[in-house]
Short mmCIF file of C-alpha atoms in Angstrom, two decimals:
data_model
loop_
_atom_site.label_atom_id
_atom_site.label_comp_id
_atom_site.label_asym_id
_atom_site.label_seq_id
_atom_site.Cartn_x
_atom_site.Cartn_y
_atom_site.Cartn_z
CA GLU S 1 118.82 237.59 96.55
CA ARG S 2 121.03 234.77 97.79
CA HIS S 3 124.58 235.60 98.84
CA VAL S 4 126.08 232.36 97.58
CA GLU S 5 129.70 232.78 96.49
CA LEU S 6 131.89 235.75 97.34
CA ASN S 7 135.66 235.33 96.99
CA GLY S 8 135.21 231.55 97.17
CA VAL S 9 133.24 231.71 100.44
CA ASN S 10 129.65 230.51 100.65
CA ARG S 11 128.14 233.36 102.67
CA ASP S 12 124.81 231.59 103.01
CA LYS S 13 126.24 228.79 105.17
CA VAL S 14 128.46 230.38 107.80
CA PRO S 15 128.59 228.20 110.94
CA LEU S 16 129.01 230.01 114.28
CA ASP S 17 129.95 228.54 117.66
CA GLY S 18 131.75 229.27 120.90
CA ALA S 19 134.21 227.19 122.91
CA LYS S 20 135.50 227.65 126.43
CA LYS S 21 139.26 227.39 127.02
CA PRO S 22 141.22 227.58 130.29
CA ALA S 23 143.35 230.67 130.86
CA LYS S 24 145.97 229.40 133.30
CA LYS S 25 147.86 232.70 133.47
CA GLY S 26 144.76 234.91 133.51
CA GLY S 27 144.71 238.05 131.40
CA ALA S 28 142.48 241.01 130.60
CA ALA S 29 139.94 238.93 128.65
CA ALA S 30 139.77 236.06 131.18
CA GLY S 31 136.78 235.62 133.43
CA PRO S 32 135.38 233.02 135.82
CA GLY S 33 134.31 229.82 134.11
CA PRO S 34 130.60 228.96 133.96
CA VAL S 35 131.16 225.56 135.63
CA ASP S 36 134.27 225.97 137.78
CA ARG S 37 134.08 229.57 139.06
CA PRO S 38 137.47 229.81 140.81
CA LYS S 39 139.34 229.01 137.60
CA CYS S 40 139.89 231.64 134.89
CA GLY S 41 138.90 230.95 131.33
CA THR S 42 138.19 232.50 127.97
CA ALA S 43 135.53 231.89 125.36
CA ILE S 44 136.35 231.92 121.67
CA GLN S 45 133.38 232.81 119.46
CA LEU S 46 134.22 231.63 115.94
CA ALA S 47 132.59 231.94 112.51
CA THR S 48 133.95 229.74 109.72
CA ASP S 49 133.43 228.93 106.08
CA GLY S 50 131.40 225.79 105.38
CA ARG S 51 134.68 223.97 104.73
CA GLY S 52 136.33 225.00 108.03
CA PRO S 53 138.66 228.00 107.51
CA PRO S 54 137.97 230.74 110.09
CA LEU S 55 136.34 233.93 108.85
CA GLY S 56 136.00 235.87 112.11
CA ALA S 57 136.54 235.46 115.84
CA VAL S 58 135.99 237.26 119.14
CA ILE S 59 137.63 236.33 122.46
CA THR S 60 135.76 237.09 125.68
CA GLY S 61 135.73 235.94 129.29
CA ALA S 62 134.31 232.46 129.85
CA ASN S 63 131.27 233.93 131.62
CA ALA S 64 130.17 236.07 128.61
CA HIS S 65 126.82 235.16 127.03
CA GLU S 66 127.32 233.64 123.56
CA GLY S 67 124.27 235.30 122.06
CA LYS S 68 125.41 238.80 123.00
CA GLN S 69 128.67 238.30 121.06
CA VAL S 70 126.91 237.68 117.71
CA PRO S 71 127.18 241.29 116.40
CA ASP S 72 130.89 241.43 117.25
CA VAL S 73 131.61 238.08 115.58
CA LEU S 74 129.68 239.08 112.46
CA ALA S 75 131.47 242.44 112.37
CA SER S 76 134.81 240.61 112.48
CA LEU S 77 134.10 238.62 109.29
CA ILE S 78 136.93 239.16 106.81
CA VAL S 79 134.71 238.57 103.76
CA THR S 80 131.96 241.15 103.41
CA PRO S 81 129.46 241.53 100.57
CA PRO S 82 129.68 244.50 98.24
CA PRO S 83 127.29 247.36 99.01
CA PRO S 84 123.96 247.21 97.13
CA ASP S 85 123.54 249.25 93.96
CA ARG S 86 120.37 250.79 95.39
CA PRO S 87 118.74 250.42 98.81
CA ASN S 88 115.86 247.99 99.19
CA PRO S 89 112.79 249.88 100.48
CA ALA S 90 111.23 246.72 101.98
CA PRO S 91 113.98 244.28 102.95
CA ASP S 92 112.97 240.72 103.75
CA ARG S 93 114.93 238.91 106.47
CA ARG S 94 114.83 235.71 104.39
CA ASP S 95 117.12 237.45 101.88
CA LEU S 96 119.86 237.95 104.48
CA PRO S 97 122.85 235.57 104.47
CA ARG S 98 122.37 232.76 107.00
CA VAL S 99 124.52 232.03 110.01
CA ARG S 100 123.99 228.55 111.46
CA ALA S 101 124.46 228.05 115.18
CA ASP S 102 123.60 225.69 118.02
CA GLY S 103 120.84 226.03 120.62
CA GLY S 104 122.85 228.55 122.67
CA TYR S 105 122.03 231.08 119.94
CA GLY S 106 118.38 230.01 119.50
CA ASP S 107 116.61 232.75 121.45
CA GLU S 108 114.80 235.67 119.86
CA PRO S 109 117.06 238.47 121.19
CA THR S 110 120.08 236.74 119.62
CA ARG S 111 118.24 236.35 116.30
CA GLN S 112 117.39 240.06 116.43
CA ARG S 113 121.02 240.97 117.15
CA GLY S 114 122.07 238.93 114.12
CA GLN S 115 119.45 240.59 111.93
CA ASP S 116 120.60 244.03 113.08
CA ALA S 117 124.12 242.99 112.03
CA GLY S 118 122.83 242.02 108.56
CA HIS S 119 122.54 238.23 108.96
CA ARG S 120 119.82 235.69 109.63
CA VAL S 121 120.69 233.45 112.61
CA VAL S 122 119.36 229.92 112.10
CA ALA S 123 119.47 227.97 115.37
CA PRO S 124 117.16 225.47 117.05
CA GLY S 125 115.08 226.99 119.82
CA ARG S 126 114.39 225.36 123.15
CA GLY S 127 111.98 222.45 123.01
CA ARG S 128 112.25 222.09 119.24
CA ALA S 129 113.57 218.97 117.56
CA LYS S 130 116.83 219.24 115.64
CA ARG S 131 116.51 219.36 111.88
CA PRO S 132 118.14 216.42 110.07
CA GLY S 133 121.57 217.19 108.63
CA PHE S 134 122.15 220.19 110.93
CA GLY S 135 125.25 218.60 112.49
CA ARG S 136 126.89 218.06 109.10
CA VAL S 137 126.78 221.79 108.43
CA ARG S 138 128.09 222.74 111.87
CA CYS S 139 130.97 220.23 112.00
CA ALA S 140 133.09 222.76 110.05
CA VAL S 141 133.10 225.19 112.98
CA GLU S 142 133.98 222.37 115.37
CA ARG S 143 137.04 221.62 113.21
CA GLY S 144 137.90 225.33 113.27
CA HIS S 145 138.16 225.29 117.07
#
C-alpha cells in the first residue's frame, strides 16, 4: 500500500537532510563543530514535503551523527498516517513510506533505524553511483534549510 497523499502531503517522497550552523553564543544544544573544533555549532536535521515546507526537525550539537537522529526526526513529523484497520501479519519494508536522504544516511544501521520508525530510508551507499534525478527530489529540503 502506497502512502501517497495525506492532508496534501506526499508521504512517499519526504526528503531528509542535516545542516550545520554556527552557535556564536553557545547553548545547551551546541557542540564542537566537526571541522573547526574550538567553535560551537548546532546541526538542524530537517524533513520536508516534496515542495519544501518543513514537516519535522530536530536540533542537536554539530558533532552529532546524522544517521542516529533519523528516529527523532521521523517522530517529529507533524503529518502522520492513520492507524491501520487491522495489523499486517507479514509487513514488507517496500510498503513503508520512503524518506530520501543523501549519502550521510546511506549505511545499514541508519536504514534499520528508519525502518524501526516506520519508514524506508532511500539513500545512496558508499561506492555506489547516484541515481539520475535524485538531486531534483532532494532540492526541496535544501530550500527548507
